[in-house]
mmCIF file of C-alpha atoms in Angstrom:
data_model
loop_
_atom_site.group_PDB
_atom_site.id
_atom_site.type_symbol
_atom_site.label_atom_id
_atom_site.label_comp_id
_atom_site.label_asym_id
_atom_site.label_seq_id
_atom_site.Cartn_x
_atom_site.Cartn_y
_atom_site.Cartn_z
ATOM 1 C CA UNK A 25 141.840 185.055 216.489
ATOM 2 C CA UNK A 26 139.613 187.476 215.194
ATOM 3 C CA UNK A 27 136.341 187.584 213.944
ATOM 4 C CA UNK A 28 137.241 187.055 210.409
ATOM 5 C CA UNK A 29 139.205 184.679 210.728
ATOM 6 C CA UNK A 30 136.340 182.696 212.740
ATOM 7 C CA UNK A 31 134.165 183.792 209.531
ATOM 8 C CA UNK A 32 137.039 182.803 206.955
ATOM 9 C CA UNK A 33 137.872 179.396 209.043
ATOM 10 C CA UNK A 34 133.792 178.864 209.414
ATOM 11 C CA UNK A 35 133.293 179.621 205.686
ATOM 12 C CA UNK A 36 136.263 176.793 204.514
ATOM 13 C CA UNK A 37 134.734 174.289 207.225
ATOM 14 C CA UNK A 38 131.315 174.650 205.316
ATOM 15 C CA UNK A 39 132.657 174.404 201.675
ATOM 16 C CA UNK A 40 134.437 171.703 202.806
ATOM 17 C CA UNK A 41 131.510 170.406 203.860
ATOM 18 C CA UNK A 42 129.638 170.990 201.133
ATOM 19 C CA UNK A 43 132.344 169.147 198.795
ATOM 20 C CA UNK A 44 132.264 166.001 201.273
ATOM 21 C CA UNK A 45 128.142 166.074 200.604
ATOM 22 C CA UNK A 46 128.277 166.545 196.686
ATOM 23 C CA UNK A 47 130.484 163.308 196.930
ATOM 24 C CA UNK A 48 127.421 161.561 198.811
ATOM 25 C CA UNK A 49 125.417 159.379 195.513
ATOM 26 C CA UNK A 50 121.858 161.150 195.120
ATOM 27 C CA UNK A 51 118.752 160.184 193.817
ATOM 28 C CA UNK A 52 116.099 157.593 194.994
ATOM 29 C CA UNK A 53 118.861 155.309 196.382
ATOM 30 C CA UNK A 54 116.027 153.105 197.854
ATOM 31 C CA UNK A 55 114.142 152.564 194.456
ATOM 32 C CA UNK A 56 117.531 151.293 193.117
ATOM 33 C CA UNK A 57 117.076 148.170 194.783
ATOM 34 C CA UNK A 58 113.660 147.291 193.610
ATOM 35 C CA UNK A 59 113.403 144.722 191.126
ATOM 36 C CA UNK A 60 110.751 145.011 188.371
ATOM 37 C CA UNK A 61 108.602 142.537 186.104
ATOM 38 C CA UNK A 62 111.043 143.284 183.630
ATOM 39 C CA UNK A 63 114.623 143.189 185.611
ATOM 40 C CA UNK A 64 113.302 139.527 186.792
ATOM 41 C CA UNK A 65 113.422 138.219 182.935
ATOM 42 C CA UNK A 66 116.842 140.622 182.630
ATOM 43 C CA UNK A 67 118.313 137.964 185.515
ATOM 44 C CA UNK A 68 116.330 135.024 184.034
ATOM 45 C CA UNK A 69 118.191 136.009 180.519
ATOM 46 C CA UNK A 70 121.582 135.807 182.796
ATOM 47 C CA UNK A 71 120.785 132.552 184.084
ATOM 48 C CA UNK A 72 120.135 130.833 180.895
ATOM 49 C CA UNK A 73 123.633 131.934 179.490
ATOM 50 C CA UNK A 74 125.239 130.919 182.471
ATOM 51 C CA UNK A 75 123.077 126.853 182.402
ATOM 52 C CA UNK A 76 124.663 127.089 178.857
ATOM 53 C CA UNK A 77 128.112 127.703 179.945
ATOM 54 C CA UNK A 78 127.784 124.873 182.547
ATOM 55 C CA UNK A 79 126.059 122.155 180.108
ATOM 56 C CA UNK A 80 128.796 123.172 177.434
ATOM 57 C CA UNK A 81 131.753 122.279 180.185
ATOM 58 C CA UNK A 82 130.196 119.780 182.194
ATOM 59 C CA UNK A 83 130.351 117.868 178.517
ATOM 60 C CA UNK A 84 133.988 118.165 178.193
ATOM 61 C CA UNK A 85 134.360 117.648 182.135
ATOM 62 C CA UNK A 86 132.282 114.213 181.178
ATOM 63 C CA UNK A 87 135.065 113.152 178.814
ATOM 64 C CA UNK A 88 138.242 114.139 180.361
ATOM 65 C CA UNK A 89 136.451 111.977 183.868
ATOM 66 C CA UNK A 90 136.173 109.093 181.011
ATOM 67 C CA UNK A 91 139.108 109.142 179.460
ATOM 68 C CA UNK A 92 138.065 109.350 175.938
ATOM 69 C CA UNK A 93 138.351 111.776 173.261
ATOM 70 C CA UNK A 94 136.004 114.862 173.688
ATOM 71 C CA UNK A 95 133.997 115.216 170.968
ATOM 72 C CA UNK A 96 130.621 117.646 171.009
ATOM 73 C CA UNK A 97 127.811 115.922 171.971
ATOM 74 C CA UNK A 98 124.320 116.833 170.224
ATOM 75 C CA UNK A 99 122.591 116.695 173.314
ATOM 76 C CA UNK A 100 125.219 119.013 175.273
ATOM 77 C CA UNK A 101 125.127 121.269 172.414
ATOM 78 C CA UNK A 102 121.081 121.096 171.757
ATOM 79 C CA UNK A 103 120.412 121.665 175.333
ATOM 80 C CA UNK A 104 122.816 124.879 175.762
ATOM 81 C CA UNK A 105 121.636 126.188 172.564
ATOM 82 C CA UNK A 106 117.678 126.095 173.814
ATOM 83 C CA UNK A 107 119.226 127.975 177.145
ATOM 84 C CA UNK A 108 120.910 130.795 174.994
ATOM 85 C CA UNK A 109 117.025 130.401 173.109
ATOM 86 C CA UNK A 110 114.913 131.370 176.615
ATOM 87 C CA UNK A 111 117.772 133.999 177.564
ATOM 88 C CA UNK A 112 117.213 135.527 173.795
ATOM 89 C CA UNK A 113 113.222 135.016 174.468
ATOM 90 C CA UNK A 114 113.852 136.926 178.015
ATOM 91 C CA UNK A 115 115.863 139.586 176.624
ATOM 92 C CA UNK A 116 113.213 140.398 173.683
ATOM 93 C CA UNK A 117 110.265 140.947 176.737
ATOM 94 C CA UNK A 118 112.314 142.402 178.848
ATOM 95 C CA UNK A 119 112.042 145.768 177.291
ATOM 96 C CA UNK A 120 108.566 145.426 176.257
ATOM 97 C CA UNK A 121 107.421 144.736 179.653
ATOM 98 C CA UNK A 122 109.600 147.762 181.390
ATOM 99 C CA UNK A 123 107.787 150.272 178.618
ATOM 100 C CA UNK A 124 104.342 148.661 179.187
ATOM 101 C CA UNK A 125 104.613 148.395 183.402
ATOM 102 C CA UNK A 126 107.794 149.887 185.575
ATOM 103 C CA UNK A 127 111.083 150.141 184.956
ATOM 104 C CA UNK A 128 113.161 150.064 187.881
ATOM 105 C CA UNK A 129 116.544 152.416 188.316
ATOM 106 C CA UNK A 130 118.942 149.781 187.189
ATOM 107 C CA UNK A 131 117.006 148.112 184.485
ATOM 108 C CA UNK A 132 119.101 148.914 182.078
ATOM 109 C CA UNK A 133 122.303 147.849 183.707
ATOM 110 C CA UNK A 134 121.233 144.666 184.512
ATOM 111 C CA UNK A 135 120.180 144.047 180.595
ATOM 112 C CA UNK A 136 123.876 145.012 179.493
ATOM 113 C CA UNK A 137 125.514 142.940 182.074
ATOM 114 C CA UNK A 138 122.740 139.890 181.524
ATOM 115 C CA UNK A 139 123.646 140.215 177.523
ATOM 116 C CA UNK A 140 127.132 139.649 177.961
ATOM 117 C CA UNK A 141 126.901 136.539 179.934
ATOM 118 C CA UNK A 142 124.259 135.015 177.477
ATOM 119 C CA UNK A 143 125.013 136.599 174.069
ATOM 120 C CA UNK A 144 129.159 137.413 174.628
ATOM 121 C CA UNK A 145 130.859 134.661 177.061
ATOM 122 C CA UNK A 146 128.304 131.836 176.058
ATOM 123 C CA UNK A 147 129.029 131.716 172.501
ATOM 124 C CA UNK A 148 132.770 132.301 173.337
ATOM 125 C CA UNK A 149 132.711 129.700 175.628
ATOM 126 C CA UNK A 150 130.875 127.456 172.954
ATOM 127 C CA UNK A 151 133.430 128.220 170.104
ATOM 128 C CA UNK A 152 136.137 127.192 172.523
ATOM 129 C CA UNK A 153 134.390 123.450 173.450
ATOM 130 C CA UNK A 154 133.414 122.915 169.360
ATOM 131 C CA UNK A 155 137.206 123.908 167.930
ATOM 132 C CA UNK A 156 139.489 124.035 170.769
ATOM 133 C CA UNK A 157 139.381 120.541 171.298
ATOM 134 C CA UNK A 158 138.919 119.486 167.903
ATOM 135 C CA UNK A 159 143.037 119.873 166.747
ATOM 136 C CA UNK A 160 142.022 120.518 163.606
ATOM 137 C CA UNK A 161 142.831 124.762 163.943
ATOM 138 C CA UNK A 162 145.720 126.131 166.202
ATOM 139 C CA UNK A 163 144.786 127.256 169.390
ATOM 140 C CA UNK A 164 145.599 130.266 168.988
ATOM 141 C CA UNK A 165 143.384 131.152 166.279
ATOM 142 C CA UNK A 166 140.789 129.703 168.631
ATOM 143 C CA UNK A 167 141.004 131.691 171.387
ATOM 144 C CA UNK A 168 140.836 134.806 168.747
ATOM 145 C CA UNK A 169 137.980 134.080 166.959
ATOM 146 C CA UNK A 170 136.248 133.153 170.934
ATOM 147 C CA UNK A 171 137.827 136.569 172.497
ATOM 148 C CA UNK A 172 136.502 138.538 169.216
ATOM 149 C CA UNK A 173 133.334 137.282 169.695
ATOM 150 C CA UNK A 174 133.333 138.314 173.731
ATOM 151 C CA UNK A 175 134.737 141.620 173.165
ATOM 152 C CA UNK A 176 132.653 142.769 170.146
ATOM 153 C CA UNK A 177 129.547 142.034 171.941
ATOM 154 C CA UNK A 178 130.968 144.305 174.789
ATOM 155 C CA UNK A 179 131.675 146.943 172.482
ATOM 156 C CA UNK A 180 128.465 146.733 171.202
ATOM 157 C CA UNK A 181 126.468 146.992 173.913
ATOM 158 C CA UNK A 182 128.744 149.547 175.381
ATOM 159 C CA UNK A 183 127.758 151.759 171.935
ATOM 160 C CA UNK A 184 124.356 151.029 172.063
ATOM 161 C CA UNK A 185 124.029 152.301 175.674
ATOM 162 C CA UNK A 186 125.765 155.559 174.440
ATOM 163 C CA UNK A 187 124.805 156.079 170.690
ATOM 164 C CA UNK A 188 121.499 156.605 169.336
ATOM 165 C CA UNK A 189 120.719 156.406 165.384
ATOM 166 C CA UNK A 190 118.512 158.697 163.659
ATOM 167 C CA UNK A 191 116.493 155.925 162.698
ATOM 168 C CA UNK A 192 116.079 154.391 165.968
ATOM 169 C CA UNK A 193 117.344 150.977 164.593
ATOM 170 C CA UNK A 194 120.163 149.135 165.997
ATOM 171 C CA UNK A 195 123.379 150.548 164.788
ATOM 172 C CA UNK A 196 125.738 146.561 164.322
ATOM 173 C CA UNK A 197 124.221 143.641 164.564
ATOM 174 C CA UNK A 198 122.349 142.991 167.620
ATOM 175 C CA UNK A 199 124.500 140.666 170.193
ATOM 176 C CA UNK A 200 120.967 138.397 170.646
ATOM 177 C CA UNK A 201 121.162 138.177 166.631
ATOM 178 C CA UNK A 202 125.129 138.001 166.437
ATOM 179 C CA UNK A 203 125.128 134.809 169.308
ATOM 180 C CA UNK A 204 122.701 133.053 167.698
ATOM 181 C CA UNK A 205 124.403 133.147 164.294
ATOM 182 C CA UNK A 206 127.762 132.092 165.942
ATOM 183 C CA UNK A 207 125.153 128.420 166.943
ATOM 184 C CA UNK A 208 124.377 128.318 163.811
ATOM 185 C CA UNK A 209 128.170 128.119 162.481
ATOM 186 C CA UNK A 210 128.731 125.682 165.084
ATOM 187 C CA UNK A 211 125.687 123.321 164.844
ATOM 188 C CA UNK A 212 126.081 123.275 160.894
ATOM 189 C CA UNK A 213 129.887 123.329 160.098
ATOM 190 C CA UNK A 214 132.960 121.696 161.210
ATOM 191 C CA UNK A 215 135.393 122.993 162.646
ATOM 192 C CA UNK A 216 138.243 124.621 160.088
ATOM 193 C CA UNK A 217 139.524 128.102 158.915
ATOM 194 C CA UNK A 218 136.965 129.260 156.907
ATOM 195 C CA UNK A 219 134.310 129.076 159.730
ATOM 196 C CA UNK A 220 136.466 130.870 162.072
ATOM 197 C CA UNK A 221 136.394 133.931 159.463
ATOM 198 C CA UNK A 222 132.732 133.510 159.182
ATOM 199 C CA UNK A 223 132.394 133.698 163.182
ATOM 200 C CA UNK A 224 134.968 136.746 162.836
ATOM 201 C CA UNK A 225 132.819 138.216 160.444
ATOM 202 C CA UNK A 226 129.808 137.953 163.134
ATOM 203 C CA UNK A 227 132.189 140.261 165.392
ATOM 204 C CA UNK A 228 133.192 143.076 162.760
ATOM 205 C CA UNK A 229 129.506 142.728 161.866
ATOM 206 C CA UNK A 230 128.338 143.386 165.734
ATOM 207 C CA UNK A 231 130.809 146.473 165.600
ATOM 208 C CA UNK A 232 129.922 148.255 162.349
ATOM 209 C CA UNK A 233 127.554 150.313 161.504
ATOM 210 C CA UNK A 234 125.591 148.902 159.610
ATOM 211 C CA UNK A 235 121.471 149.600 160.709
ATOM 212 C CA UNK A 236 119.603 146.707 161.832
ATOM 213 C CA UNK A 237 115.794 147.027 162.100
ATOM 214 C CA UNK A 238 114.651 146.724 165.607
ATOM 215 C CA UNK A 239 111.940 144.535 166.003
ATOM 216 C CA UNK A 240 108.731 146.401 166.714
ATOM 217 C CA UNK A 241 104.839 145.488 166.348
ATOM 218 C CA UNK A 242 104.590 142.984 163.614
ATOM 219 C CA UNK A 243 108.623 142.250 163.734
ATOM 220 C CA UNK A 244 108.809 141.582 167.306
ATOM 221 C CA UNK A 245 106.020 138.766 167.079
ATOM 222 C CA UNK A 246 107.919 137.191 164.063
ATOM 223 C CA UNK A 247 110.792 137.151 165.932
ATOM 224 C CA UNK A 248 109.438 135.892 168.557
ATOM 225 C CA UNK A 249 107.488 133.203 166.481
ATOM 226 C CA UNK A 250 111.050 132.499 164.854
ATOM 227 C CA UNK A 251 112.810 131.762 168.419
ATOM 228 C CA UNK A 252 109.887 129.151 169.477
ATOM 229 C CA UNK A 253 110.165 127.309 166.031
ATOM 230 C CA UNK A 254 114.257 127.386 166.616
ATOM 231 C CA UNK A 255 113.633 126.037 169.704
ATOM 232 C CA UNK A 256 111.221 122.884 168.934
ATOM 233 C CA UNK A 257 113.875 122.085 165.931
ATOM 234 C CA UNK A 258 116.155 122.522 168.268
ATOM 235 C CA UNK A 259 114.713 120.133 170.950
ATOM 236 C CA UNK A 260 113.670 117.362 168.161
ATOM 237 C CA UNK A 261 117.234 117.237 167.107
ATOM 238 C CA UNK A 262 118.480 116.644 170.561
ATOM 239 C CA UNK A 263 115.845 114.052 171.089
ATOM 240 C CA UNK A 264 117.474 112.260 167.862
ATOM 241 C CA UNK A 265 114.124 112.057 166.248
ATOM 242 C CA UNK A 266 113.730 111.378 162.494
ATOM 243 C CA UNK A 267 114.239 114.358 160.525
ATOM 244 C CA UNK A 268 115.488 116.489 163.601
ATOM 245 C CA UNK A 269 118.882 116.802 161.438
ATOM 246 C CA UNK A 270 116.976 118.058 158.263
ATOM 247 C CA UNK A 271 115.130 120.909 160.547
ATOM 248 C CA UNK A 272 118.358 122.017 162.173
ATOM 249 C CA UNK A 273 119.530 122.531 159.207
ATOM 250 C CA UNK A 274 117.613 124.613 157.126
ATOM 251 C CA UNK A 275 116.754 126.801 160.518
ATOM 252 C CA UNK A 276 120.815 127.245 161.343
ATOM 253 C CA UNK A 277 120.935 127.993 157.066
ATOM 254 C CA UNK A 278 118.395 130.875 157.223
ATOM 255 C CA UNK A 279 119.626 132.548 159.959
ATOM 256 C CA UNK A 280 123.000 132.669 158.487
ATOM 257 C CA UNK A 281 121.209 133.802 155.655
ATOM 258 C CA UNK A 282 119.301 136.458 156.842
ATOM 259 C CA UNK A 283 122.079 138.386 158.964
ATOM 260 C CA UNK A 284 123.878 138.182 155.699
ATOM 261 C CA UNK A 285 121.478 139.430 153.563
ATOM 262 C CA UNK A 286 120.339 142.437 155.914
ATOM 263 C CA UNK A 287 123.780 144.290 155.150
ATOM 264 C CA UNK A 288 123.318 143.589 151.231
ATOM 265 C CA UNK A 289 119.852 144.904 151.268
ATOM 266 C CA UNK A 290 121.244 147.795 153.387
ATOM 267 C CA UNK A 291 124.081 148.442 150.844
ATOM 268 C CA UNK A 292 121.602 148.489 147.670
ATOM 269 C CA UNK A 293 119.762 150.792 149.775
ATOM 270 C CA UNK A 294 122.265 153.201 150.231
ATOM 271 C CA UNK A 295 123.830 152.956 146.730
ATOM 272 C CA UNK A 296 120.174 153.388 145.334
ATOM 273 C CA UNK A 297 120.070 156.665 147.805
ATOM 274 C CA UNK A 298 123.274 158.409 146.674
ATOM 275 C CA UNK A 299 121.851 157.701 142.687
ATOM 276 C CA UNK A 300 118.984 159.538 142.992
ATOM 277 C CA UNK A 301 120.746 162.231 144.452
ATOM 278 C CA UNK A 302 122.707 162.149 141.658
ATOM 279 C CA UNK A 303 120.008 162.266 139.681
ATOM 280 C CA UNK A 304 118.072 165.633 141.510
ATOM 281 C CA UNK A 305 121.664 167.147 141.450
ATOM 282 C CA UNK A 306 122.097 166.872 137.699
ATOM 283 C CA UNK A 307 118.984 167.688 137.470
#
């Protein structure tokens, strides 16, 4: 063997080498595993959506064990939906705390993934107890309107971790915002066919792109104000106290009307816009 072939041989051993190292992950693989202020209410958020999936079966488990005929119990119901409440209440602090202290490596991650359990399977899961059982709608139709709902607010989040607007609003409507409007369908209406467009209409609405103001400042602590009101109504309805049915009501009412009037006002906004260009363009 000669000497370069020794160098040749040498020099393929190295890049090989070098390839098997680039493969190696990088970065501060340590810090990775560090939980932060804010990842701790990421996994509280995950925790509430999954006590909401439990309450919500345990309910039907509770009939099938008595042999009667399931039907959605308030308390069931009122008791997941003030889970899916404190996961919404984690999920708007999470990010405030992670800009105002640390952030750790996988903060972000662990918001997605946390989302989906309490904004995307949880309402699914919910649609499926209040009209899968009902025999009113086929079950089919069911299971779409429940899938839509799961997969939009995957999609969603999936774009939101990849696309940024101009604007820096949220480009669909937010899956917090979206989950909580599918409750609202569910604690007001029966089940039938024109509720399962309206919670269909909640997906393609999570999955346009329509601009949704993100809640900053003032917004944030009306929002925030908004959740702990939703969440006393919510708990004096499941306590079956007088009026509880009244409050439920008109809260589950305005937030169905205020996701649907945020595209309108967006729609006169634009249609305003492209006038006035007409206007300097004619001009």
């Amino acid at each position: 063997m000669t000497t370069s072939d020794l160098g040749s041989g040498f020099g393929a051993g190295a890049a090989w080498q070098v390839e098997e190292e680039d493969d190696e992950p990088r970065g501060p693989v340590g810090k990775a595993f560090r939980l932060s202020a804010a990842d701790s209410l990421s996994l509280g958020n995950a925790l509430s959506g999954f006590l909401a999936v439990c309450v919500l079966a345990w309910s039907a488990i509770s009939s099938l064990q008595a042999n009667v005929k399931f039907a959605p119990d308030p308390r069931f119901f009122g008791t997941a939906v003030v889970l899916l409440l404190v996961g919404a209440t984690c999920d708007l602090f999470d990010g405030l705390v992670a800009r105002k202290f640390r952030a750790s490596a996988m903060g972000a991650e662990l918001d997605n993934l946390a989302d989906v359990i309490s904004f995307g399977f949880a309402p699914a899961f919910m649609v499926m107890i209040w009209a899968g059982f009902s025999g009113k709608l086929p079950l089919w139709l069911v299971l779409v309107a429940a899938g839509s709902i799961l997969l939009a607010g995957v999609v969603r989040l999936a774009r939101f971790a990849c696309v940024k607007t101009k604007s820096g609003d949220f480009m669909g409507l937010p899956i917090p915002m979206g989950a909580m409007t599918v409750v609202s369908i569910v604690l007001l209406f029966q089940p039938n066919y024109l509720t399962i467009a309206g919670i269909m209409a909640v997906a393609w609405l999570m999955v346009s792109r329509i601009e949704y103001p993100k809640p900053k400042g003032n917004l944030a602590a009306v929002v925030l104000a908004w959740m702990l009101i939703n969440v006393a109504c919510l708990m004096i309805w499941a306590a079956q106290i007088a009026g509880g049915d009244q409050l439920i009501r008109v809260g589950a009412t305005m937030q169905i009307a205020m996701v649907s009037a945020i595209p309108l006002r967006v729609l006169m906004f634009k249609q305003q816009r492209r006038r006035e260009r007409r206007s300097e363009n004619a001009g």
